[in-house]
Amino acid sequence: MRRDYFTLDVETAERERPVVNVEFDGPDGLLAERLTDESGAPLDAADIDVSYRLREPVDESAWGVLAVSNRYTGAFLFELDTSADVVFDLVRAARDGEESDGQFRLVVDHDRPLLDVDVDTLLVYDENGGLLRRHSLVSSGVEL
């Protein structure tokens, strides 16, 4: 699935849980099929992983790939290009927001909502695949 089918918008209010809005502009059915389980029900937060991989050295102006994958199969559901500053701001807002509970909301739309889940983990990797703990959002109780 092409990355240019996706548009990302992140809303970070000072006190509230940040929201990641992903708009899909690709062919009908393509993404909806990936975001449902065998019974046709939408995937929930326990079924997905969200990660960000930088393409260049760590810097607010660097670019990378935000990926959403199936936690059980490892298959990529979709990925899109975005800048590090967007991801770093998202992580900070999820950590620091008084009402965020260390989470962000992920909403994916294609003429209708396809996915709407609260996410408590976003792992950020450098250009060599090393985990950047201080830039990642890791829920309490998760051992890495």
mmCIF file of C-alpha atoms in Angstrom:
data_model
loop_
_atom_site.group_PDB
_atom_site.id
_atom_site.type_symbol
_atom_site.label_atom_id
_atom_site.label_comp_id
_atom_site.label_asym_id
_atom_site.label_seq_id
_atom_site.Cartn_x
_atom_site.Cartn_y
_atom_site.Cartn_z
ATOM 1 C CA MET A 1 0.000 0.000 0.000
ATOM 2 C CA ARG A 2 1.444 3.328 -1.018
ATOM 3 C CA ARG A 3 2.494 5.791 1.665
ATOM 4 C CA ASP A 4 1.165 8.719 -0.335
ATOM 5 C CA TYR A 5 -2.387 7.403 0.182
ATOM 6 C CA PHE A 6 -2.163 8.648 3.784
ATOM 7 C CA THR A 7 -2.433 12.083 5.362
ATOM 8 C CA LEU A 8 -1.446 12.550 8.996
ATOM 9 C CA ASP A 9 -2.722 15.213 11.374
ATOM 10 C CA VAL A 10 -1.811 15.247 15.065
ATOM 11 C CA GLU A 11 -3.819 17.239 17.608
ATOM 12 C CA THR A 12 -1.974 17.931 20.857
ATOM 13 C CA ALA A 13 -3.985 19.950 23.359
ATOM 14 C CA GLU A 14 -2.220 20.956 26.555
ATOM 15 C CA ARG A 15 -4.307 18.882 28.964
ATOM 16 C CA GLU A 16 -6.097 16.323 26.831
ATOM 17 C CA ARG A 17 -5.127 13.032 25.232
ATOM 18 C CA PRO A 18 -3.436 13.694 21.875
ATOM 19 C CA VAL A 19 -5.192 12.447 18.750
ATOM 20 C CA VAL A 20 -3.486 11.046 15.656
ATOM 21 C CA ASN A 21 -5.826 11.376 12.672
ATOM 22 C CA VAL A 22 -4.907 9.358 9.610
ATOM 23 C CA GLU A 23 -6.906 9.916 6.433
ATOM 24 C CA PHE A 24 -6.665 7.198 3.768
ATOM 25 C CA ASP A 25 -7.237 8.264 0.152
ATOM 26 C CA GLY A 26 -6.547 4.936 -1.556
ATOM 27 C CA PRO A 27 -8.797 2.350 -3.206
ATOM 28 C CA ASP A 28 -11.990 1.318 -1.379
ATOM 29 C CA GLY A 29 -11.740 -1.810 0.714
ATOM 30 C CA LEU A 30 -7.959 -2.066 0.636
ATOM 31 C CA LEU A 31 -7.275 -0.682 4.099
ATOM 32 C CA ALA A 32 -10.600 -1.668 5.678
ATOM 33 C CA GLU A 33 -9.756 -5.318 5.058
ATOM 34 C CA ARG A 34 -6.434 -4.974 6.880
ATOM 35 C CA LEU A 35 -7.969 -3.219 9.894
ATOM 36 C CA THR A 36 -10.495 -5.949 10.715
ATOM 37 C CA ASP A 37 -10.142 -9.381 12.276
ATOM 38 C CA GLU A 38 -11.351 -12.701 10.829
ATOM 39 C CA SER A 39 -14.909 -12.013 12.008
ATOM 40 C CA GLY A 40 -14.967 -8.591 10.321
ATOM 41 C CA ALA A 41 -14.789 -6.645 13.594
ATOM 42 C CA PRO A 42 -12.392 -3.691 13.763
ATOM 43 C CA LEU A 43 -9.039 -4.432 15.372
ATOM 44 C CA ASP A 44 -8.578 -3.112 18.885
ATOM 45 C CA ALA A 45 -5.551 -1.629 20.635
ATOM 46 C CA ALA A 46 -4.366 -5.057 21.814
ATOM 47 C CA ASP A 47 -4.106 -6.172 18.164
ATOM 48 C CA ILE A 48 -1.783 -3.437 16.879
ATOM 49 C CA ASP A 49 1.672 -1.978 17.410
ATOM 50 C CA VAL A 50 2.716 1.543 16.442
ATOM 51 C CA SER A 51 6.342 2.407 15.729
ATOM 52 C CA TYR A 52 8.418 5.130 14.117
ATOM 53 C CA ARG A 53 11.704 4.543 12.286
ATOM 54 C CA LEU A 54 13.984 7.461 11.485
ATOM 55 C CA ARG A 55 15.716 7.522 8.102
ATOM 56 C CA GLU A 56 18.493 9.854 9.240
ATOM 57 C CA PRO A 57 20.278 10.817 12.480
ATOM 58 C CA VAL A 58 18.088 11.923 15.394
ATOM 59 C CA ASP A 59 16.965 15.511 14.945
ATOM 60 C CA GLU A 60 13.618 17.321 15.141
ATOM 61 C CA SER A 61 13.832 18.020 11.397
ATOM 62 C CA ALA A 62 14.593 14.401 10.446
ATOM 63 C CA TRP A 63 12.081 12.296 8.527
ATOM 64 C CA GLY A 64 10.996 8.737 9.058
ATOM 65 C CA VAL A 65 8.212 6.204 8.714
ATOM 66 C CA LEU A 66 5.302 5.766 11.110
ATOM 67 C CA ALA A 67 4.112 2.161 10.934
ATOM 68 C CA VAL A 68 1.068 0.366 12.279
ATOM 69 C CA SER A 69 1.404 -3.404 12.333
ATOM 70 C CA ASN A 70 -0.489 -6.468 13.477
ATOM 71 C CA ARG A 71 0.889 -7.398 16.899
ATOM 72 C CA TYR A 72 0.350 -11.138 16.360
ATOM 73 C CA THR A 73 1.529 -11.622 12.779
ATOM 74 C CA GLY A 74 3.966 -8.711 12.493
ATOM 75 C CA ALA A 75 2.393 -7.783 9.151
ATOM 76 C CA PHE A 76 2.376 -4.075 8.320
ATOM 77 C CA LEU A 77 -1.168 -2.743 8.178
ATOM 78 C CA PHE A 78 0.012 0.592 6.814
ATOM 79 C CA GLU A 79 2.876 3.037 7.017
ATOM 80 C CA LEU A 80 3.331 6.686 6.168
ATOM 81 C CA ASP A 81 6.067 9.295 6.005
ATOM 82 C CA THR A 82 6.221 11.985 8.674
ATOM 83 C CA SER A 83 8.748 14.223 10.360
ATOM 84 C CA ALA A 84 10.358 13.450 13.701
ATOM 85 C CA ASP A 85 9.085 16.665 15.273
ATOM 86 C CA VAL A 86 5.486 15.488 14.820
ATOM 87 C CA VAL A 87 6.235 12.163 16.519
ATOM 88 C CA PHE A 88 8.356 13.691 19.296
ATOM 89 C CA ASP A 89 5.595 16.254 20.022
ATOM 90 C CA LEU A 90 3.030 13.443 20.128
ATOM 91 C CA VAL A 91 5.090 11.437 22.620
ATOM 92 C CA ARG A 92 5.660 14.501 24.819
ATOM 93 C CA ALA A 93 1.957 15.369 24.784
ATOM 94 C CA ALA A 94 0.955 11.799 25.686
ATOM 95 C CA ARG A 95 3.452 11.737 28.555
ATOM 96 C CA ASP A 96 2.761 15.219 29.908
ATOM 97 C CA GLY A 97 -0.965 15.734 29.340
ATOM 98 C CA GLU A 98 -2.892 15.803 32.600
ATOM 99 C CA GLU A 99 -5.760 13.809 31.092
ATOM 100 C CA SER A 100 -3.811 11.685 28.605
ATOM 101 C CA ASP A 101 -2.952 8.793 30.956
ATOM 102 C CA GLY A 102 0.204 8.233 28.912
ATOM 103 C CA GLN A 103 -1.839 7.406 25.817
ATOM 104 C CA PHE A 104 -2.831 8.827 22.471
ATOM 105 C CA ARG A 105 -5.865 8.134 20.337
ATOM 106 C CA LEU A 106 -5.333 6.707 16.844
ATOM 107 C CA VAL A 107 -8.160 7.357 14.389
ATOM 108 C CA VAL A 108 -8.054 6.060 10.803
ATOM 109 C CA ASP A 109 -10.705 7.210 8.316
ATOM 110 C CA HIS A 110 -11.620 6.486 4.708
ATOM 111 C CA ASP A 111 -15.004 8.117 4.113
ATOM 112 C CA ARG A 112 -15.940 6.482 7.437
ATOM 113 C CA PRO A 113 -14.071 5.514 10.606
ATOM 114 C CA LEU A 114 -12.028 2.342 10.119
ATOM 115 C CA LEU A 115 -10.108 2.324 13.395
ATOM 116 C CA ASP A 116 -10.420 4.258 16.656
ATOM 117 C CA VAL A 117 -8.208 3.011 19.497
ATOM 118 C CA ASP A 118 -6.293 4.333 22.489
ATOM 119 C CA VAL A 119 -2.597 3.490 22.190
ATOM 120 C CA ASP A 120 -0.138 3.439 25.090
ATOM 121 C CA THR A 121 3.055 2.398 23.296
ATOM 122 C CA LEU A 122 4.904 4.017 20.403
ATOM 123 C CA LEU A 123 8.440 2.712 19.903
ATOM 124 C CA VAL A 124 10.875 5.049 18.150
ATOM 125 C CA TYR A 125 13.967 3.660 16.399
ATOM 126 C CA ASP A 126 17.020 5.398 15.002
ATOM 127 C CA GLU A 127 18.202 4.991 11.415
ATOM 128 C CA ASN A 128 20.191 1.871 12.406
ATOM 129 C CA GLY A 129 17.262 0.153 14.112
ATOM 130 C CA GLY A 130 18.278 0.976 17.691
ATOM 131 C CA LEU A 131 15.481 1.770 20.134
ATOM 132 C CA LEU A 132 15.391 5.410 21.250
ATOM 133 C CA ARG A 133 13.893 4.982 24.712
ATOM 134 C CA ARG A 134 13.758 8.688 25.574
ATOM 135 C CA HIS A 135 11.785 9.468 22.406
ATOM 136 C CA SER A 136 9.455 6.456 22.788
ATOM 137 C CA LEU A 137 6.150 6.174 24.608
ATOM 138 C CA VAL A 138 6.194 3.021 26.707
ATOM 139 C CA SER A 139 3.327 2.152 29.032
ATOM 140 C CA SER A 140 4.045 1.293 32.624
ATOM 141 C CA GLY A 141 4.553 -2.391 33.209
ATOM 142 C CA VAL A 142 6.070 -3.007 29.774
ATOM 143 C CA GLU A 143 9.516 -4.563 29.912
ATOM 144 C CA LEU A 144 11.773 -3.878 26.912
#
